[in-house]
Amino acid sequence: MKEKEEENIISMYPEEQKQLDKEWYKSIPAQVFLNYFFAINYHLDHYEGMGLQQLAYFKEVPAELPEEDVEAIKKLLLNSWNTEYALRTTAELGDENYIRNALHWTFPQAYYTVFASLQAFLHTRQIKTSNESLVMREAGRLIVKNAYPQAMSFYASGHYDDFRINRLPLAHYKPGLQIAGKELEAQSQIGQFLKTTRRMKAKAVRQQVQANPNTAIRSSRTGEVLQKFGPQHWQQLTWRMGYTTLFDLLARLRISNSHREIERFVQADIDFRLFHESLLQIVSYLNGIHECYVAQAMSLQQYEAFVQELPAYLQNSFVAARLQDRVKPLLQDDEQQLRTAA
């Protein structure tokens, strides 16, 4: 995370904080990143809103899946679970230093395990693609359509530098540099994260569009490819961006693709174990939601049989725990309601 990309976040804090020792000062960008993901986890854990069982979208059971779709979904789930298994193993094996240096792979693992389970969910709705931008666009639409629990249904929309934060009523407050201990602090930090991520997304779209002579926005006067954008030019790109959601925030974890960028985190003085725990809980929350949708589409009986046939290292693991704690109670309660209504 670059300071400029996070809106020169250091300048947001009082002058006396800028006088802290040099090593801690260097850690501020990493600390802010930790704060963001801790805030997300805090919000998911504390926000009281409608869960899956109350959503109209969840009650719209999809058509029965053909066998080839079931097999494709199983492969996607297995990819997700293998990646989550690797992410969890890091926590079990390592001390603070190990977890610190493991960021090179744990950051992308946290993103890709969720991405694979999201693909599995989309597959139950006949959206079959591995194209990342298409998957993220569909995920954004589903969030806006209330296919997810209210706790994670927040999103950013709007044109460059005219962004709107939706479904986070406390997001307009100024975020602090402390770990969130209240819902106000969590929402303000998530709101800031949504804004900076949408800004980065807009710049990336502009770069892609302007690099292609066939799509580049040109000066109406000279016909040359525009180098400077005004509000009217940014508005021409907004439709390409879709909505900015929790999935886009998780995608920021791919910064480990840049060795220089990840090294800044490794050298920072932050609580790496807390960071890892926050990511694990967010991953478990999101994967659990997708597993509920998949089990509903496959039938609970078929999903249970699949879980029982998993490789030995996944037997009696987090997969079975979520099945017992989240999937079965939700779907059995749903079936009971249908029988009662009949």
GROMACS .gro file of N, CA and C in nm, residues 180-291:
model
  336
  180ALA      N    1  -1.016  -0.071   1.597
  180ALA     CA    2  -1.156  -0.040   1.626
  180ALA      C    3  -1.204  -0.111   1.752
  181GLY      N    4  -1.268  -0.034   1.838
  181GLY     CA    5  -1.327  -0.090   1.960
  181GLY      C    6  -1.475  -0.059   1.967
  182LYS      N    7  -1.525   0.015   1.868
  182LYS     CA    8  -1.666   0.052   1.861
  182LYS      C    9  -1.711   0.044   1.715
  183GLU      N   10  -1.843   0.032   1.699
  183GLU     CA   11  -1.896   0.022   1.564
  183GLU      C   12  -1.868   0.149   1.483
  184LEU      N   13  -1.870   0.264   1.547
  184LEU     CA   14  -1.840   0.389   1.477
  184LEU      C   15  -1.700   0.385   1.418
  185GLU      N   16  -1.603   0.340   1.498
  185GLU     CA   17  -1.464   0.334   1.449
  185GLU      C   18  -1.450   0.234   1.336
  186ALA      N   19  -1.518   0.120   1.348
  186ALA     CA   20  -1.509   0.018   1.244
  186ALA      C   21  -1.568   0.069   1.112
  187GLN      N   22  -1.686   0.129   1.119
  187GLN     CA   23  -1.749   0.177   0.996
  187GLN      C   24  -1.672   0.291   0.931
  188SER      N   25  -1.616   0.380   1.010
  188SER     CA   26  -1.539   0.491   0.951
  188SER      C   27  -1.415   0.440   0.880
  189GLN      N   28  -1.350   0.337   0.937
  189GLN     CA   29  -1.231   0.281   0.872
  189GLN      C   30  -1.268   0.202   0.747
  190ILE      N   31  -1.378   0.128   0.752
  190ILE     CA   32  -1.421   0.056   0.632
  190ILE      C   33  -1.459   0.155   0.521
  191GLY      N   34  -1.526   0.263   0.558
  191GLY     CA   35  -1.562   0.365   0.459
  191GLY      C   36  -1.439   0.423   0.392
  192GLN      N   37  -1.336   0.452   0.472
  192GLN     CA   38  -1.211   0.504   0.416
  192GLN      C   39  -1.148   0.401   0.321
  193PHE      N   40  -1.151   0.275   0.360
  193PHE     CA   41  -1.093   0.167   0.278
  193PHE      C   42  -1.169   0.155   0.146
  194LEU      N   43  -1.301   0.166   0.150
  194LEU     CA   44  -1.380   0.161   0.028
  194LEU      C   45  -1.345   0.275  -0.067
  195LYS      N   46  -1.330   0.396  -0.011
  195LYS     CA   47  -1.299   0.512  -0.094
  195LYS      C   48  -1.162   0.499  -0.162
  196THR      N   49  -1.061   0.464  -0.083
  196THR     CA   50  -0.927   0.456  -0.141
  196THR      C   51  -0.917   0.343  -0.242
  197THR      N   52  -0.989   0.234  -0.216
  197THR     CA   53  -0.987   0.121  -0.310
  197THR      C   54  -1.060   0.158  -0.439
  198ARG      N   55  -1.171   0.229  -0.428
  198ARG     CA   56  -1.243   0.270  -0.549
  198ARG      C   57  -1.161   0.371  -0.629
  199ARG      N   58  -1.088   0.457  -0.559
  199ARG     CA   59  -1.002   0.552  -0.628
  199ARG      C   60  -0.892   0.478  -0.707
  200MET      N   61  -0.831   0.379  -0.645
  200MET     CA   62  -0.729   0.301  -0.714
  200MET      C   63  -0.789   0.226  -0.833
  201LYS      N   64  -0.909   0.174  -0.815
  201LYS     CA   65  -0.977   0.102  -0.921
  201LYS      C   66  -1.005   0.194  -1.040
  202ALA      N   67  -1.048   0.316  -1.011
  202ALA     CA   68  -1.076   0.413  -1.117
  202ALA      C   69  -0.949   0.447  -1.195
  203LYS      N   70  -0.839   0.465  -1.125
  203LYS     CA   71  -0.712   0.496  -1.192
  203LYS      C   72  -0.665   0.380  -1.279
  204ALA      N   73  -0.687   0.257  -1.231
  204ALA     CA   74  -0.646   0.141  -1.309
  204ALA      C   75  -0.730   0.128  -1.436
  205VAL      N   76  -0.860   0.157  -1.424
  205VAL     CA   77  -0.948   0.153  -1.541
  205VAL      C   78  -0.906   0.260  -1.641
  206ARG      N   79  -0.876   0.381  -1.593
  206ARG     CA   80  -0.831   0.488  -1.683
  206ARG      C   81  -0.705   0.446  -1.758
  207GLN      N   82  -0.611   0.390  -1.687
  207GLN     CA   83  -0.486   0.349  -1.750
  207GLN      C   84  -0.511   0.245  -1.860
  208GLN      N   85  -0.599   0.150  -1.830
  208GLN     CA   86  -0.630   0.046  -1.928
  208GLN      C   87  -0.701   0.104  -2.050
  209VAL      N   88  -0.798   0.189  -2.026
  209VAL     CA   89  -0.875   0.248  -2.136
  209VAL      C   90  -0.788   0.339  -2.222
  210GLN      N   91  -0.708   0.422  -2.158
  210GLN     CA   92  -0.627   0.519  -2.232
  210GLN      C   93  -0.508   0.456  -2.305
  211ALA      N   94  -0.471   0.335  -2.263
  211ALA     CA   95  -0.359   0.266  -2.330
  211ALA      C   96  -0.402   0.201  -2.461
  212ASN      N   97  -0.533   0.191  -2.481
  212ASN     CA   98  -0.586   0.129  -2.603
  212ASN      C   99  -0.637   0.238  -2.697
  213PRO      N  100  -0.577   0.254  -2.815
  213PRO     CA  101  -0.619   0.361  -2.908
  213PRO      C  102  -0.767   0.352  -2.946
  214ASN      N  103  -0.824   0.232  -2.941
  214ASN     CA  104  -0.964   0.215  -2.980
  214ASN      C  105  -1.063   0.257  -2.872
  215THR      N  106  -1.019   0.258  -2.748
  215THR     CA  107  -1.110   0.293  -2.638
  215THR      C  108  -1.074   0.425  -2.571
  216ALA      N  109  -0.957   0.478  -2.601
  216ALA     CA  110  -0.908   0.598  -2.532
  216ALA      C  111  -1.002   0.717  -2.551
  217ILE      N  112  -1.020   0.792  -2.444
  217ILE     CA  113  -1.097   0.916  -2.449
  217ILE      C  114  -1.004   1.025  -2.503
  218ARG      N  115  -1.052   1.098  -2.604
  218ARG     CA  116  -0.965   1.195  -2.672
  218ARG      C  117  -1.018   1.337  -2.655
  219SER      N  118  -0.929   1.430  -2.678
  219SER     CA  119  -0.966   1.570  -2.673
  219SER      C  120  -1.060   1.603  -2.789
  220SER      N  121  -1.170   1.670  -2.759
  220SER     CA  122  -1.264   1.708  -2.864
  220SER      C  123  -1.205   1.815  -2.955
  221ARG      N  124  -1.101   1.881  -2.905
  221ARG     CA  125  -1.040   1.989  -2.984
  221ARG      C  126  -0.928   1.939  -3.073
  222THR      N  127  -0.839   1.855  -3.019
  222THR     CA  128  -0.721   1.813  -3.096
  222THR      C  129  -0.729   1.668  -3.144
  223GLY      N  130  -0.818   1.588  -3.082
  223GLY     CA  131  -0.825   1.447  -3.119
  223GLY      C  132  -0.718   1.362  -3.055
  224GLU      N  133  -0.632   1.425  -2.975
  224GLU     CA  134  -0.525   1.351  -2.906
  224GLU      C  135  -0.580   1.280  -2.783
  225VAL      N  136  -0.511   1.170  -2.747
  225VAL     CA  137  -0.550   1.096  -2.626
  225VAL      C  138  -0.531   1.187  -2.505
  226LEU      N  139  -0.636   1.197  -2.424
  226LEU     CA  140  -0.632   1.287  -2.308
  226LEU      C  141  -0.531   1.240  -2.205
  227GLN      N  142  -0.454   1.334  -2.152
  227GLN     CA  143  -0.360   1.306  -2.044
  227GLN      C  144  -0.417   1.350  -1.909
  228LYS      N  145  -0.501   1.453  -1.912
  228LYS     CA  146  -0.562   1.503  -1.789
  228LYS      C  147  -0.713   1.485  -1.797
  229PHE      N  148  -0.769   1.434  -1.686
  229PHE     CA  149  -0.911   1.407  -1.681
  229PHE      C  150  -0.984   1.508  -1.594
  230GLY      N  151  -1.099   1.554  -1.642
  230GLY     CA  152  -1.190   1.633  -1.561
  230GLY      C  153  -1.305   1.544  -1.518
  231PRO      N  154  -1.398   1.598  -1.438
  231PRO     CA  155  -1.511   1.519  -1.389
  231PRO      C  156  -1.590   1.452  -1.500
  232GLN      N  157  -1.608   1.524  -1.613
  232GLN     CA  158  -1.689   1.467  -1.721
  232GLN      C  159  -1.622   1.347  -1.786
  233HIS      N  160  -1.488   1.344  -1.782
  233HIS     CA  161  -1.416   1.231  -1.840
  233HIS      C  162  -1.421   1.110  -1.747
  234TRP      N  163  -1.404   1.135  -1.616
  234TRP     CA  164  -1.413   1.025  -1.519
  234TRP      C  165  -1.551   0.960  -1.525
  235GLN      N  166  -1.653   1.042  -1.549
  235GLN     CA  167  -1.789   0.986  -1.551
  235GLN      C  168  -1.810   0.888  -1.665
  236GLN      N  169  -1.732   0.904  -1.771
  236GLN     CA  170  -1.741   0.810  -1.883
  236GLN      C  171  -1.684   0.672  -1.848
  237LEU      N  172  -1.608   0.664  -1.740
  237LEU     CA  173  -1.545   0.538  -1.701
  237LEU      C  174  -1.620   0.466  -1.589
  238THR      N  175  -1.709   0.537  -1.520
  238THR     CA  176  -1.769   0.481  -1.399
  238THR      C  177  -1.842   0.350  -1.426
  239TRP      N  178  -1.909   0.340  -1.539
  239TRP     CA  179  -1.985   0.219  -1.570
  239TRP      C  180  -1.895   0.097  -1.579
  240ARG      N  181  -1.769   0.118  -1.615
  240ARG     CA  182  -1.675   0.007  -1.626
  240ARG      C  183  -1.631  -0.047  -1.490
  241MET      N  184  -1.651   0.030  -1.385
  241MET     CA  185  -1.598  -0.005  -1.253
  241MET      C  186  -1.691  -0.094  -1.172
  242GLY      N  187  -1.821  -0.091  -1.203
  242GLY     CA  188  -1.915  -0.164  -1.119
  242GLY      C  189  -1.919  -0.101  -0.979
  243TYR      N  190  -1.955  -0.182  -0.881
  243TYR     CA  191  -1.957  -0.137  -0.742
  243TYR      C  192  -1.828  -0.183  -0.673
  244THR      N  193  -1.790  -0.111  -0.571
  244THR     CA  194  -1.672  -0.148  -0.491
  244THR      C  195  -1.721  -0.209  -0.360
  245THR      N  196  -1.688  -0.337  -0.339
  245THR     CA  197  -1.745  -0.413  -0.228
  245THR      C  198  -1.635  -0.476  -0.143
  246LEU      N  199  -1.679  -0.554  -0.046
  246LEU     CA  200  -1.586  -0.627   0.040
  246LEU      C  201  -1.492  -0.714  -0.042
  247PHE      N  202  -1.539  -0.767  -0.153
  247PHE     CA  203  -1.454  -0.852  -0.236
  247PHE      C  204  -1.339  -0.772  -0.299
  248ASP      N  205  -1.365  -0.648  -0.333
  248ASP     CA  206  -1.258  -0.561  -0.385
  248ASP      C  207  -1.157  -0.529  -0.275
  249LEU      N  208  -1.205  -0.515  -0.152
  249LEU     CA  209  -1.113  -0.489  -0.041
  249LEU      C  210  -1.021  -0.609  -0.020
  250LEU      N  211  -1.077  -0.729  -0.029
  250LEU     CA  212  -0.995  -0.849  -0.016
  250LEU      C  213  -0.893  -0.858  -0.130
  251ALA      N  214  -0.933  -0.810  -0.248
  251ALA     CA  215  -0.842  -0.815  -0.363
  251ALA      C  216  -0.717  -0.730  -0.340
  252ARG      N  217  -0.723  -0.634  -0.247
  252ARG     CA  218  -0.605  -0.554  -0.215
  252ARG      C  219  -0.492  -0.639  -0.156
  253LEU      N  220  -0.528  -0.758  -0.107
  253LEU     CA  221  -0.428  -0.847  -0.048
  253LEU      C  222  -0.331  -0.902  -0.153
  254ARG      N  223  -0.361  -0.883  -0.279
  254ARG     CA  224  -0.269  -0.931  -0.383
  254ARG      C  225  -0.145  -0.844  -0.396
  255ILE      N  226  -0.129  -0.746  -0.308
  255ILE     CA  227  -0.010  -0.662  -0.314
  255ILE      C  228   0.116  -0.745  -0.298
  256SER      N  229   0.102  -0.867  -0.246
  256SER     CA  230   0.220  -0.952  -0.230
  256SER      C  231   0.281  -0.990  -0.364
  257ASN      N  232   0.207  -0.965  -0.473
  257ASN     CA  233   0.266  -0.987  -0.605
  257ASN      C  234   0.384  -0.894  -0.627
  258SER      N  235   0.389  -0.783  -0.553
  258SER     CA  236   0.501  -0.690  -0.561
  258SER      C  237   0.594  -0.715  -0.443
  259HIS      N  238   0.710  -0.769  -0.470
  259HIS     CA  239   0.802  -0.806  -0.362
  259HIS      C  240   0.840  -0.684  -0.278
  260ARG      N  241   0.862  -0.571  -0.341
  260ARG     CA  242   0.901  -0.451  -0.268
  260ARG      C  243   0.790  -0.407  -0.174
  261GLU      N  244   0.664  -0.419  -0.221
  261GLU     CA  245   0.552  -0.374  -0.141
  261GLU      C  246   0.532  -0.463  -0.019
  262ILE      N  247   0.542  -0.594  -0.037
  262ILE     CA  248   0.521  -0.684   0.075
  262ILE      C  249   0.633  -0.672   0.177
  263GLU      N  250   0.753  -0.639   0.132
  263GLU     CA  251   0.866  -0.623   0.224
  263GLU      C  252   0.839  -0.509   0.323
  264ARG      N  253   0.767  -0.408   0.281
  264ARG     CA  254   0.733  -0.298   0.371
  264ARG      C  255   0.646  -0.347   0.485
  265PHE      N  256   0.560  -0.445   0.457
  265PHE     CA  257   0.478  -0.501   0.563
  265PHE      C  258   0.560  -0.591   0.654
  266VAL      N  259   0.644  -0.673   0.595
  266VAL     CA  260   0.726  -0.766   0.674
  266VAL      C  261   0.812  -0.691   0.775
  267GLN      N  262   0.861  -0.574   0.736
  267GLN     CA  263   0.951  -0.497   0.822
  267GLN      C  264   0.877  -0.408   0.921
  268ALA      N  265   0.744  -0.403   0.912
  268ALA     CA  266   0.667  -0.313   0.998
  268ALA      C  267   0.655  -0.370   1.140
  269ASP      N  268   0.627  -0.281   1.233
  269ASP     CA  269   0.609  -0.319   1.373
  269ASP      C  270   0.459  -0.319   1.405
  270ILE      N  271   0.393  -0.428   1.363
  270ILE     CA  272   0.248  -0.442   1.387
  270ILE      C  273   0.221  -0.581   1.443
  271ASP      N  274   0.099  -0.604   1.486
  271ASP     CA  275   0.059  -0.733   1.544
  271ASP      C  276   0.020  -0.827   1.430
  272PHE      N  277   0.116  -0.905   1.383
  272PHE     CA  278   0.093  -0.992   1.268
  272PHE      C  279  -0.004  -1.106   1.300
  273ARG      N  280  -0.001  -1.154   1.423
  273ARG     CA  281  -0.093  -1.261   1.460
  273ARG      C  282  -0.237  -1.211   1.456
  274LEU      N  283  -0.260  -1.089   1.503
  274LEU     CA  284  -0.393  -1.030   1.498
  274LEU      C  285  -0.439  -1.012   1.354
  275PHE      N  286  -0.347  -0.971   1.267
  275PHE     CA  287  -0.377  -0.956   1.126
  275PHE      C  288  -0.422  -1.090   1.068
  276HIS      N  289  -0.344  -1.194   1.097
  276HIS     CA  290  -0.374  -1.327   1.045
  276HIS      C  291  -0.509  -1.377   1.097
  277GLU      N  292  -0.535  -1.356   1.225
  277GLU     CA  293  -0.662  -1.399   1.284
  277GLU      C  294  -0.781  -1.325   1.221
  278SER      N  295  -0.762  -1.197   1.195
  278SER     CA  296  -0.869  -1.119   1.132
  278SER      C  297  -0.901  -1.172   0.993
  279LEU      N  298  -0.795  -1.200   0.915
  279LEU     CA  299  -0.815  -1.253   0.781
  279LEU      C  300  -0.885  -1.389   0.785
  280LEU      N  301  -0.842  -1.475   0.878
  280LEU     CA  302  -0.902  -1.608   0.888
  280LEU      C  303  -1.052  -1.600   0.918
  281GLN      N  304  -1.089  -1.511   1.007
  281GLN     CA  305  -1.230  -1.500   1.044
  281GLN      C  306  -1.315  -1.443   0.931
  282ILE      N  307  -1.258  -1.348   0.856
  282ILE     CA  308  -1.329  -1.294   0.739
  282ILE      C  309  -1.346  -1.403   0.634
  283VAL      N  310  -1.240  -1.479   0.609
  283VAL     CA  311  -1.244  -1.589   0.513
  283VAL      C  312  -1.350  -1.691   0.553
  284SER      N  313  -1.352  -1.729   0.680
  284SER     CA  314  -1.449  -1.829   0.727
  284SER      C  315  -1.591  -1.776   0.713
  285TYR      N  316  -1.612  -1.650   0.741
  285TYR     CA  317  -1.744  -1.589   0.729
  285TYR      C  318  -1.793  -1.596   0.584
  286LEU      N  319  -1.710  -1.551   0.490
  286LEU     CA  320  -1.751  -1.546   0.350
  286LEU      C  321  -1.765  -1.685   0.289
  287ASN      N  322  -1.669  -1.773   0.315
  287ASN     CA  323  -1.677  -1.908   0.261
  287ASN      C  324  -1.799  -1.981   0.317
  288GLY      N  325  -1.832  -1.955   0.444
  288GLY     CA  326  -1.949  -2.017   0.503
  288GLY      C  327  -2.078  -1.976   0.433
  289ILE      N  328  -2.088  -1.850   0.394
  289ILE     CA  329  -2.206  -1.802   0.322
  289ILE      C  330  -2.217  -1.873   0.187
  290HIS      N  331  -2.106  -1.881   0.115
  290HIS     CA  332  -2.108  -1.946  -0.016
  290HIS      C  333  -2.140  -2.095  -0.003
  291GLU      N  334  -2.091  -2.157   0.103
  291GLU     CA  335  -2.119  -2.299   0.125
  291GLU      C  336  -2.268  -2.322   0.152
   0.00000   0.00000   0.00000
